């Protein structure tokens, strides 16, 4: 394989991944595999995908390479099958049945490569009454109970960007699934299909809470529990400058340190006395409004009170701890999160910026030995 195909590092170096271009959780999952060192080839469609940002800024396509294939052309599916024949993992995010109609479904791919792990990323899953329905993150979260357990009971449930559904319940479960199936394929020689549904993953995220609900330790309503804003020492508070501090002083020793630094030691006995929680919340709210966010940050600096400033996206890279760890990095003029997690023996890196549609056709055709990618310009 050429240098272009091995420029990265990480524990997945040598693993080949085909990503059929889409939006949302599929590209993010493929980015994570690429960050971990896999050689990810994104199969872009002519004209690009809908809702995508300018390709130059789409950092979910970093560390990947791109080819353009028109799957509706006569030889389009065969080009993808040539790639699948040489891949370890394939990731697609079409509605159920679409890949099969295009001639690149699991059965066809496995006929060419029995060891292939075929990862399917959808919101509703491959089967069930809603499987063929359209949807987006928020609509997948709603029926799982996840959306309904966050936010103030006096207001509609908030919109958690697309992090809980697309990426947490979707991308991360797809990655766990395809890597588990890859382990099985390398041990047995047999590939399989991984059905990663956002509704399944999002529901799974709440496993602990379902246990607490069954035990009577969680009320099935918002803002009434230890971790959902119902507890006055686990939540967010506005400061004098209209910004916010986050408080998570759950354990007794952290709670005492929190009250001491906040200047409210007289509320020590309110920790387990729910009848006093409203008074505690009012006192904490009033106290935080007496100073700015940065002033309170200085007060709690170096303590175990479990209090932190709520930063914006642009502020976050400058937080002293995140800066010291290199949690964010600059690549190609774009500030972005660095690859995670970290490895002691096989470190990861950002070795290339967002893949530009079709820019790597010649390299991939050579590295993967798929000459048909070059026909008619690829």
Tab-separated table of C-alpha atoms in Angstrom, residues 158-290:
chain	number	residue	atom	x	y	z
A	158	UNK	CA	-34.724	20.721	25.114
A	159	UNK	CA	-33.080	19.842	21.810
A	160	UNK	CA	-29.679	18.231	22.629
A	161	UNK	CA	-28.139	19.123	19.235
A	162	UNK	CA	-27.673	15.749	17.486
A	163	UNK	CA	-25.267	14.353	20.048
A	164	UNK	CA	-27.377	11.905	22.054
A	165	UNK	CA	-29.064	10.220	19.093
A	166	UNK	CA	-26.891	10.405	15.996
A	167	UNK	CA	-23.512	10.164	17.686
A	168	UNK	CA	-23.946	8.555	21.108
A	169	UNK	CA	-26.801	6.160	20.346
A	170	UNK	CA	-25.835	5.767	16.699
A	171	UNK	CA	-22.190	6.213	15.686
A	172	UNK	CA	-20.591	4.864	18.849
A	173	UNK	CA	-22.759	1.734	18.861
A	174	UNK	CA	-22.007	1.153	15.180
A	175	UNK	CA	-18.275	1.388	15.871
A	176	UNK	CA	-18.507	-1.006	18.832
A	177	UNK	CA	-20.550	-3.336	16.658
A	178	UNK	CA	-18.318	-3.412	13.603
A	179	UNK	CA	-15.138	-3.789	15.654
A	180	UNK	CA	-16.697	-6.655	17.617
A	181	UNK	CA	-17.770	-8.299	14.364
A	182	UNK	CA	-14.307	-7.725	12.911
A	183	UNK	CA	-12.798	-9.585	15.856
A	184	UNK	CA	-15.201	-12.457	15.166
A	185	UNK	CA	-14.451	-12.406	11.433
A	186	UNK	CA	-10.714	-12.610	12.009
A	187	UNK	CA	-11.181	-15.494	14.424
A	188	UNK	CA	-13.618	-17.471	12.266
A	189	UNK	CA	-13.328	-16.182	8.708
A	190	UNK	CA	-17.017	-15.288	8.717
A	191	UNK	CA	-18.363	-11.794	8.297
A	192	UNK	CA	-21.808	-10.610	9.320
A	193	UNK	CA	-24.283	-7.735	9.235
A	194	UNK	CA	-24.309	-5.212	12.104
A	195	UNK	CA	-27.722	-3.531	12.502
A	196	UNK	CA	-27.018	-0.331	14.450
A	197	UNK	CA	-30.231	1.602	15.145
A	198	UNK	CA	-30.234	4.929	16.946
A	199	UNK	CA	-33.366	3.931	18.862
A	200	UNK	CA	-31.602	0.814	20.173
A	201	UNK	CA	-28.408	2.599	21.162
A	202	UNK	CA	-30.148	5.596	22.723
A	203	UNK	CA	-32.398	3.321	24.777
A	204	UNK	CA	-29.357	1.302	25.847
A	205	UNK	CA	-27.683	4.453	27.167
A	206	UNK	CA	-30.390	4.658	29.829
A	207	UNK	CA	-29.803	1.148	31.207
A	208	UNK	CA	-28.791	2.383	34.656
A	209	UNK	CA	-31.787	4.678	34.880
A	210	UNK	CA	-34.174	1.860	34.002
A	211	UNK	CA	-32.682	-0.109	36.890
A	212	UNK	CA	-33.177	2.846	39.213
A	213	UNK	CA	-36.765	3.217	37.956
A	214	UNK	CA	-37.519	-0.429	38.712
A	215	UNK	CA	-36.011	-0.072	42.188
A	216	UNK	CA	-38.069	3.005	42.985
A	217	UNK	CA	-35.030	5.250	42.911
A	218	UNK	CA	-36.065	7.260	39.856
A	219	UNK	CA	-39.348	9.089	39.282
A	220	UNK	CA	-40.709	8.867	35.734
A	221	UNK	CA	-40.946	12.612	35.300
A	222	UNK	CA	-38.519	15.403	34.529
A	223	UNK	CA	-36.724	17.524	37.084
A	224	UNK	CA	-37.514	15.241	40.006
A	225	UNK	CA	-34.373	13.120	40.305
A	226	UNK	CA	-30.763	13.228	41.416
A	227	UNK	CA	-29.266	13.536	37.916
A	228	UNK	CA	-31.926	15.385	35.911
A	229	UNK	CA	-31.900	18.818	37.561
A	230	UNK	CA	-34.223	17.917	40.395
A	231	UNK	CA	-31.347	18.004	42.878
A	232	UNK	CA	-30.092	21.509	43.781
A	233	UNK	CA	-26.470	20.428	44.048
A	234	UNK	CA	-26.441	18.805	40.602
A	235	UNK	CA	-27.323	21.411	38.010
A	236	UNK	CA	-26.435	24.748	36.438
A	237	UNK	CA	-26.653	28.265	37.843
A	238	UNK	CA	-26.555	31.703	36.258
A	239	UNK	CA	-23.805	34.116	37.276
A	240	UNK	CA	-23.724	37.905	37.526
A	241	UNK	CA	-22.646	38.288	33.898
A	242	UNK	CA	-25.381	36.079	32.462
A	243	UNK	CA	-23.111	33.047	32.108
A	244	UNK	CA	-23.327	29.750	33.967
A	245	UNK	CA	-21.577	27.432	36.387
A	246	UNK	CA	-22.156	23.669	36.503
A	247	UNK	CA	-22.409	21.958	39.883
A	248	UNK	CA	-22.062	18.214	40.497
A	249	UNK	CA	-21.315	18.008	44.228
A	250	UNK	CA	-23.024	14.672	44.863
A	251	UNK	CA	-20.871	12.965	47.511
A	252	UNK	CA	-20.913	14.306	51.104
A	253	UNK	CA	-17.331	15.521	51.118
A	254	UNK	CA	-17.737	17.301	47.790
A	255	UNK	CA	-21.023	18.834	48.928
A	256	UNK	CA	-19.422	20.236	52.094
A	257	UNK	CA	-16.539	21.720	50.122
A	258	UNK	CA	-19.017	23.213	47.655
A	259	UNK	CA	-21.031	24.902	50.393
A	260	UNK	CA	-17.902	26.162	52.111
A	261	UNK	CA	-16.481	27.818	49.001
A	262	UNK	CA	-19.890	29.156	48.016
A	263	UNK	CA	-20.304	30.663	51.479
A	264	UNK	CA	-23.423	28.742	52.506
A	265	UNK	CA	-22.237	26.371	55.273
A	266	UNK	CA	-25.554	26.739	57.124
A	267	UNK	CA	-27.173	24.506	54.478
A	268	UNK	CA	-25.032	21.493	55.325
A	269	UNK	CA	-27.981	19.484	56.611
A	270	UNK	CA	-30.045	19.996	53.456
A	271	UNK	CA	-28.177	17.423	51.380
A	272	UNK	CA	-30.527	14.527	52.189
A	273	UNK	CA	-33.493	16.580	53.383
A	274	UNK	CA	-35.616	16.925	50.253
A	275	UNK	CA	-38.010	19.205	52.132
A	276	UNK	CA	-35.202	21.767	52.304
A	277	UNK	CA	-34.154	21.496	48.660
A	278	UNK	CA	-36.216	24.471	47.475
A	279	UNK	CA	-34.615	26.708	50.083
A	280	UNK	CA	-31.184	25.365	49.172
A	281	UNK	CA	-31.787	25.985	45.479
A	282	UNK	CA	-32.899	29.560	46.138
A	283	UNK	CA	-29.834	30.245	48.261
A	284	UNK	CA	-27.433	28.747	45.718
A	285	UNK	CA	-29.134	30.624	42.880
A	286	UNK	CA	-28.879	33.942	44.700
A	287	UNK	CA	-25.283	33.349	45.718
A	288	UNK	CA	-24.053	32.505	42.213
A	289	UNK	CA	-25.630	35.707	40.899
A	290	UNK	CA	-23.344	37.808	43.095
